[in-house]
Coordinates of C-alpha atoms in Angstrom, one line a residue:
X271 CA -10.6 57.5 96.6
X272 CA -11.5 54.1 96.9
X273 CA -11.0 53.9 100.0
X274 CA -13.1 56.3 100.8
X275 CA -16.5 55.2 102.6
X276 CA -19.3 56.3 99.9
X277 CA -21.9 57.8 101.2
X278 CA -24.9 55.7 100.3
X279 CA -27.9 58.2 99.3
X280 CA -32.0 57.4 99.3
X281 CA -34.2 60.3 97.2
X282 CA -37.7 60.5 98.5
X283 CA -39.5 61.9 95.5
X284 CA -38.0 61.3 92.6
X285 CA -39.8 63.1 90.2
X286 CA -39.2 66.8 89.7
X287 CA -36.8 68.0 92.0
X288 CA -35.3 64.6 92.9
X289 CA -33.8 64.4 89.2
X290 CA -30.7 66.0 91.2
X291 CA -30.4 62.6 92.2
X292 CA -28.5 62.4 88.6
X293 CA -25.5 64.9 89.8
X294 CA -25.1 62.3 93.0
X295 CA -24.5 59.6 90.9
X296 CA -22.6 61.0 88.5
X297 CA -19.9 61.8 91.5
X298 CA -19.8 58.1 91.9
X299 CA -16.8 58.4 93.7
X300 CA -18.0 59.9 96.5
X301 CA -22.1 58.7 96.6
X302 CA -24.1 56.0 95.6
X303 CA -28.0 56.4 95.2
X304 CA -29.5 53.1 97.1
X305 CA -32.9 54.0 97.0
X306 CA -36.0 55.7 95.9
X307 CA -39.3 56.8 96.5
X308 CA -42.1 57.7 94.8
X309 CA -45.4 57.1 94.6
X310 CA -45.6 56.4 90.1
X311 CA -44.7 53.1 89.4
X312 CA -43.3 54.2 85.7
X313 CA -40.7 56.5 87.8
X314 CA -40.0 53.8 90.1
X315 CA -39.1 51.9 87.2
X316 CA -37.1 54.4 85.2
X317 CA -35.2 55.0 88.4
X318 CA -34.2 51.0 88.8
X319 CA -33.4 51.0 85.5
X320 CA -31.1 54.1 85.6
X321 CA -29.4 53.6 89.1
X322 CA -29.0 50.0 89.2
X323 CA -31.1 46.8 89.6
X324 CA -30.0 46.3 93.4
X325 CA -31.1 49.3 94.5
X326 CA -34.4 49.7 96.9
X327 CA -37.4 51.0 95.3
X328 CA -40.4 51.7 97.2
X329 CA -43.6 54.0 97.7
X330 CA -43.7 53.2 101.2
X331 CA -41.3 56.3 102.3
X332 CA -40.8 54.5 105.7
X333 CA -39.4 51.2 103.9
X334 CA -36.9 53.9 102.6
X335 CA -36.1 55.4 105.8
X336 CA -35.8 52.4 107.8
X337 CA -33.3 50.8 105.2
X338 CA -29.6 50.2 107.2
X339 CA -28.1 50.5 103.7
X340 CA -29.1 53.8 103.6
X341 CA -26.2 56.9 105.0
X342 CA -28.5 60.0 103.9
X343 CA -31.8 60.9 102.8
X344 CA -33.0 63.5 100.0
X345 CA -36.1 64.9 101.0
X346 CA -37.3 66.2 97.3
X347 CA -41.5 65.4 97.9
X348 CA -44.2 68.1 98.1
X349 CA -44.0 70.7 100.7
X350 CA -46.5 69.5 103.6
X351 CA -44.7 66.4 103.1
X352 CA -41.7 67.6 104.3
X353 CA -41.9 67.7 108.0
X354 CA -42.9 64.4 108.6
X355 CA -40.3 62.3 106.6
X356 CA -37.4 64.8 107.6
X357 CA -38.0 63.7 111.4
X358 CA -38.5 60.2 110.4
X359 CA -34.9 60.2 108.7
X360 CA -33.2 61.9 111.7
X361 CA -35.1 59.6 114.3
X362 CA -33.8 56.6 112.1
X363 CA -30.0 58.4 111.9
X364 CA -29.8 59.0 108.6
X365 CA -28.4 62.7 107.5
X366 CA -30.7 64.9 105.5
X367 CA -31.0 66.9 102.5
X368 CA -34.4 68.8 102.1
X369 CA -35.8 70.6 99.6
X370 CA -36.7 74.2 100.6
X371 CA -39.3 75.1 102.4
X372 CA -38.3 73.5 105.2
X373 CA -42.0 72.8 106.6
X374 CA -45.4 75.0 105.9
X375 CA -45.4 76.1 109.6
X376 CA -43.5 77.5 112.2
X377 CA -44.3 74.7 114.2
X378 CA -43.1 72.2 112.2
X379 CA -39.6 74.1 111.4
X380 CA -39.6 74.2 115.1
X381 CA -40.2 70.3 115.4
X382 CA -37.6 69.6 112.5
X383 CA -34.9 71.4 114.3
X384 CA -35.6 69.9 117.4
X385 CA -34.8 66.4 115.8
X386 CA -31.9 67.3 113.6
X387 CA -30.3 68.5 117.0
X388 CA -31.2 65.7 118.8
X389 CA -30.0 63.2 115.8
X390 CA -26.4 64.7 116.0
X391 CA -26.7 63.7 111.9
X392 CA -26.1 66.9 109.3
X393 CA -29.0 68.8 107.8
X394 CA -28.9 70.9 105.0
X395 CA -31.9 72.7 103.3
X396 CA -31.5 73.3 99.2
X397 CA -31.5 77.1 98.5
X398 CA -29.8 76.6 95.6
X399 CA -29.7 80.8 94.7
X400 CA -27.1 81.2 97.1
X401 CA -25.4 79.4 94.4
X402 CA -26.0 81.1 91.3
X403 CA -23.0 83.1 89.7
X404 CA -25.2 86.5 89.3
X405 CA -26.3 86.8 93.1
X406 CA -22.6 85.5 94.3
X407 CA -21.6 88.6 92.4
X408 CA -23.9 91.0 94.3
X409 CA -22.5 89.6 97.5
X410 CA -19.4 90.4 96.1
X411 CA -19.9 93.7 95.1
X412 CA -21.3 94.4 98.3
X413 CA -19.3 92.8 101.0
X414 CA -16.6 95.2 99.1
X415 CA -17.6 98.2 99.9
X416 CA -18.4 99.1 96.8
X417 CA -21.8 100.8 97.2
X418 CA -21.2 101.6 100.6
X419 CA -23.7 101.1 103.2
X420 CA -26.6 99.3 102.5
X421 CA -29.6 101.0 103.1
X422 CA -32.6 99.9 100.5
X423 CA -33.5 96.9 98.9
X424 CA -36.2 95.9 96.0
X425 CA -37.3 92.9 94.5
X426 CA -39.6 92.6 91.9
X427 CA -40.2 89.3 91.2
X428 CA -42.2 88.9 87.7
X429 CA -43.5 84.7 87.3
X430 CA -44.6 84.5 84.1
X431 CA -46.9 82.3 83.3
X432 CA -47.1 81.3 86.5
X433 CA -50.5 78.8 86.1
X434 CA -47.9 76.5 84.0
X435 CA -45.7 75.5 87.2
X436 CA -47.7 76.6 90.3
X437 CA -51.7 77.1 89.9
X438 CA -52.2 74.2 87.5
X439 CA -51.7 71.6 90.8
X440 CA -51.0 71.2 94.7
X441 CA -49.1 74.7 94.8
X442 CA -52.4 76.8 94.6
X443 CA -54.0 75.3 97.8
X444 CA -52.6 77.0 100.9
X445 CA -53.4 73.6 102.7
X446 CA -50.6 72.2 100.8
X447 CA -48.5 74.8 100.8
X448 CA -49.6 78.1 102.8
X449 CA -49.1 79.9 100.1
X450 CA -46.4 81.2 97.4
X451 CA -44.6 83.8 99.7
X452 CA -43.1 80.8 101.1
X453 CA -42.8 78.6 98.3
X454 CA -41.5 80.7 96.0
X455 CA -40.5 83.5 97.6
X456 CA -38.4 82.0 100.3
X457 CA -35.6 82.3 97.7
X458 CA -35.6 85.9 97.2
X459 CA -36.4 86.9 101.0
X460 CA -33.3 84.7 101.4
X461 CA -31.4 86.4 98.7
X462 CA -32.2 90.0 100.2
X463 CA -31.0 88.6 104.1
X464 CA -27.8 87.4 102.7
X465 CA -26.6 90.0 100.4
X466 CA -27.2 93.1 102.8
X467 CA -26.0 90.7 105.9
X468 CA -29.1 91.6 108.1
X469 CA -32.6 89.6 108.7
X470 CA -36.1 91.2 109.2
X471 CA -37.2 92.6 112.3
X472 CA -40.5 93.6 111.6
X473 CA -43.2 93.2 108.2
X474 CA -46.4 94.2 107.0
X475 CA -47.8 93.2 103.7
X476 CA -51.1 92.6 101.4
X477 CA -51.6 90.3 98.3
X478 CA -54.9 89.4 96.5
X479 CA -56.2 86.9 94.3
X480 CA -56.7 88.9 91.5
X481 CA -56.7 86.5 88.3
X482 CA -56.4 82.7 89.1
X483 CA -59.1 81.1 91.3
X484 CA -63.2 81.0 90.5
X485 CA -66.1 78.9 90.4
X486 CA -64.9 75.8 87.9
X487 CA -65.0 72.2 89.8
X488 CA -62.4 71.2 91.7
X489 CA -61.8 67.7 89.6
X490 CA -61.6 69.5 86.4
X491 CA -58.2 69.3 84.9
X492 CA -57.8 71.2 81.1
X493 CA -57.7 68.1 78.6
X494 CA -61.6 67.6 79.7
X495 CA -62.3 71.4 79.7
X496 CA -65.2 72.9 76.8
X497 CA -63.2 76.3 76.8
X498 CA -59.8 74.5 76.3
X499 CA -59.6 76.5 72.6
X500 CA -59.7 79.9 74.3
X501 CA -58.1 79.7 77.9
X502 CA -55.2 81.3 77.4
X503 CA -54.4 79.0 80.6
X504 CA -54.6 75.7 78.9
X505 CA -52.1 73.1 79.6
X506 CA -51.2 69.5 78.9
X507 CA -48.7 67.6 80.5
X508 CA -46.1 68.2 83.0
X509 CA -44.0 70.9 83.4
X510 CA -42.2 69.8 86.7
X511 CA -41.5 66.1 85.9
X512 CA -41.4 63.5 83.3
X513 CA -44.0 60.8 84.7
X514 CA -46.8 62.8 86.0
X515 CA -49.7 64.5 84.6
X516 CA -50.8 65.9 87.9
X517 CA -50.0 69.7 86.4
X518 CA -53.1 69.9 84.3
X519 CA -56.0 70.9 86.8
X520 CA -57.9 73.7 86.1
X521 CA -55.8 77.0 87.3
X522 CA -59.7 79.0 87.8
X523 CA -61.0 75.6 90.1
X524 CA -63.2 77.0 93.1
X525 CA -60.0 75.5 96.0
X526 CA -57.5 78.1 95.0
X527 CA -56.8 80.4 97.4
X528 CA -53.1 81.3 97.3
X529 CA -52.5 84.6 96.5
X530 CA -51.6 85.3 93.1
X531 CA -49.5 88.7 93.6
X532 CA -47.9 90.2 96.4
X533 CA -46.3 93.1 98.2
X534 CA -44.5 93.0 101.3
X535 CA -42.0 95.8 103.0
X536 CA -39.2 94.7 105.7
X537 CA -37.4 96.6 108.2
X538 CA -34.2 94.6 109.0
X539 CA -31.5 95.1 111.6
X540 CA -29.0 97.6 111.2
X541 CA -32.3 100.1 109.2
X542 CA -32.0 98.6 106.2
X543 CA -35.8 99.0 104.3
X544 CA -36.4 96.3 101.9
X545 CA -39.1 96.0 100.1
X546 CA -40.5 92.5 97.9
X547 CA -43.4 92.0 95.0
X548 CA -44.0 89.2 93.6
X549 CA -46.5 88.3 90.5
X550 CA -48.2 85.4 89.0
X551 CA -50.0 86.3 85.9
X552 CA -46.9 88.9 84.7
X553 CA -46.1 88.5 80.7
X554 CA -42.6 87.5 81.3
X555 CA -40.1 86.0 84.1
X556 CA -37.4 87.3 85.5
X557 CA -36.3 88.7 89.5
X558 CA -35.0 92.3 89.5
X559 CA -33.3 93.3 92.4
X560 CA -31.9 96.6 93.3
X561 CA -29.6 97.1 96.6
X562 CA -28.5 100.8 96.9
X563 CA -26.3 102.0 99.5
X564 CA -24.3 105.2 100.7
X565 CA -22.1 105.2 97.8
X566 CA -24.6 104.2 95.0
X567 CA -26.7 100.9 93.7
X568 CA -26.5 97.9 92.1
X569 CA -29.0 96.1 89.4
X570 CA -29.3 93.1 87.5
X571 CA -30.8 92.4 83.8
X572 CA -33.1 91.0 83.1
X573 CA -31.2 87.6 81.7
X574 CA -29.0 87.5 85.2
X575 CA -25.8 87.9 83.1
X576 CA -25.4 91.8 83.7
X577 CA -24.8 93.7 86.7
X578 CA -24.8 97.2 86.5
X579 CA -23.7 99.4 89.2
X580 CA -24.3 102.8 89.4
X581 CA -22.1 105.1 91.9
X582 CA -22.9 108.6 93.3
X583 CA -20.5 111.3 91.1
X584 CA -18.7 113.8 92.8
X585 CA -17.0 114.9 90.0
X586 CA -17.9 116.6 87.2
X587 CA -17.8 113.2 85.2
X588 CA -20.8 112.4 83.2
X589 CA -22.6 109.7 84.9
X590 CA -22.3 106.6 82.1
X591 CA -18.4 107.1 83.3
X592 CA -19.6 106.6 86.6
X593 CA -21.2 103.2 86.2
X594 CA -19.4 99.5 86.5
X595 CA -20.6 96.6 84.6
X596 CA -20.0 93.1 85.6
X597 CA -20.7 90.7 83.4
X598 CA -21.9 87.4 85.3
X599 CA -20.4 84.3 84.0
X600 CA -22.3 81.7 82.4
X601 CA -22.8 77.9 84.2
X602 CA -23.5 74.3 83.4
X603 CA -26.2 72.6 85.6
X604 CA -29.8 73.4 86.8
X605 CA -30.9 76.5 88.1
X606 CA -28.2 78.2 86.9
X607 CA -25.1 76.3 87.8
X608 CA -26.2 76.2 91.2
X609 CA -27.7 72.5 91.4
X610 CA -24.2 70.9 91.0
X611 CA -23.0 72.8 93.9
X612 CA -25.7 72.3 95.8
X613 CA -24.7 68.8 95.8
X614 CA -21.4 68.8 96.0
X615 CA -21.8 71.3 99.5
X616 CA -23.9 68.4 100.8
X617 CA -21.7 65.3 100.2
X618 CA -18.5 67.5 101.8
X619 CA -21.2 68.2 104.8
X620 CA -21.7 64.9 105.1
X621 CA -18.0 63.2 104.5
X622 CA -15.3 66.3 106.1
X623 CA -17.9 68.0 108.1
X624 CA -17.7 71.3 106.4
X625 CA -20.3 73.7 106.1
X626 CA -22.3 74.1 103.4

């Protein structure tokens, strides 16, 4: 391999999502991270110190961009951020990684793709579910034939404690993020488009604010709160990176206005009714999803390590001899296995021109 060009990567954000910037370097073969940016100077300096004292640090993410010893850049910074440095990077001719959602608007997807096509550079957006051993299963099961046609989907999403990771900072202002049906549940709309092969023609939907949100300050953050003792909402410290705090404002602060639970039904090509809730404040976290088709259904666990699938009897079988269970395999790596993947289908991208 080593005369293989290395593909020399640049991570803007490289708190929280940008740890994948880890799996990059351990493939060392095939990458080298040359560059980071953030806007912590303790993360800056971890990031030297892990990745090399040559590499280019910066919070200036157009320092970053601009850099010729740069191949590729890892867009891994908030949301609304996302647009802008994505076009940057294809204007400059780098190749891109970005962190789903793509943009908080139409629009700016719109303006994203525009660039990527005129760039001729690769583009690859990180929905790293389509990666996870239990919903390649599903896929599985379903591209077989097993079920038969599809015809119905559900997904209940349950976030428990959801204040911990998405109320407690920039997540619960839809100015930042335009709320958590595309945040969040961009992964499971995804999961139900790919699985039953079809996309959505037409949607209605309704969602409240129905627990987080209310009248506390907007600067108040739960270390200086005088109910800290009783909120069962109390925090300290961060839950989606290692050098910020950022994660402690107060989850009932009077600029929240993302919903907190929501229900929307589908109608994609083909007939296929699907049908997605997602909610905030539920006791526990997990995503059930149910496809059911001519032939019979299919369900996961609760711990995404079962499959069970249940198939219409037309015998005089009892219907426990009727069911299959597949039993999902267990996987090294973040979210599920999927993160190592993820990066893995973006380097071959990149190098052999394969999609991801």
């Amino acid at each position: 391999m080593s005369d293989v060009k290395k593909i020399r990567l640049g991570i803007i954000g490289i708190t929280g999502r940008g740890t994948l910037a880890d799996i990059w370097h351990k493939n060392e073969s095939r990458t080298v991270i040359a560059g980071g940016m953030d806007l912590h100077d303790d993360a800056l300096r971890d990031f030297k110190e892990a990745y090399g004292p040559d590499i280019l640090i910066t919070k200036n993410a157009d320092e970053l961009i601009a850099s010729p010893d740069i191949d590729a850049v890892a867009v891994m910074s908030p949301d609304w951020t996302h647009e802008g440095y994505v076009i940057k990077a294809f204007e400059a001719g780098k190749h891109v990684f970005c962190e789903k959602p793509m943009a908080i608007s139409t629009e700016g997807c719109d303006r994203m793709l525009n660039a990527w096509k005129e760039s001729g550079k690769k583009f690859m957006i990180g929905f790293n579910m389509r990666y996870m051993n239990v919903f390649r299963t599903m896929k599985e099961i379903v591209d077989s034939g097993a079920i038969g046609e599809i015809k119905n989907v559900w997904c209940r999403h349950f976030v428990g404690f959801g204040g911990e990771v998405y109320y407690h900072d920039w997540h619960a202002n839809s100015k930042y993020s335009n709320g958590l049906l595309l945040q969040k549940a961009s992964h499971d709309i995804d999961m139900i488009h790919w699985i039953a092969g079809e996309y959505t023609e037409a949607v209605c939907g309704m969602g409240g604010l129905d627990y987080y949100g209310g009248d506390k300050p907007n600067d108040l953050t739960c270390p200086q709160c005088d109910e800290k003792e009783t909120c069962p909402e109390f925090q300290i410290g961060a839950k989606g990176g290692n050098h910020t705090n950022q994660m402690e404002m107060c989850v009932f602060r009077k600029e929240v206005d993302v919903e907190d639970n929501s229900s929307v039904i589908m109608r994609l090509s083909g007939g296929i009714k699907a049908t997605y809730m997602q909610c905030h404040f539920a006791p526990e976290t997990w995503r059930n999803y149910t496809f059911i088709g001519t032939e019979g259904r299919l369900e996961n666990t609760d711990k995404h390590s079962q499959i069970i699938v249940k198939l219409r009897d037309r015998s005089q079988r009892t219907q426990n001899l009727a069911d299959r269970v597949y039993n999902v395999k267990s996987a090294q790596g973040g979210h599920g296995g999927a993160a190592p993947l993820v990066c893995k289908d973006f380097i071959d991208m990149v190098s052999s021109k394969t999609r991801p």
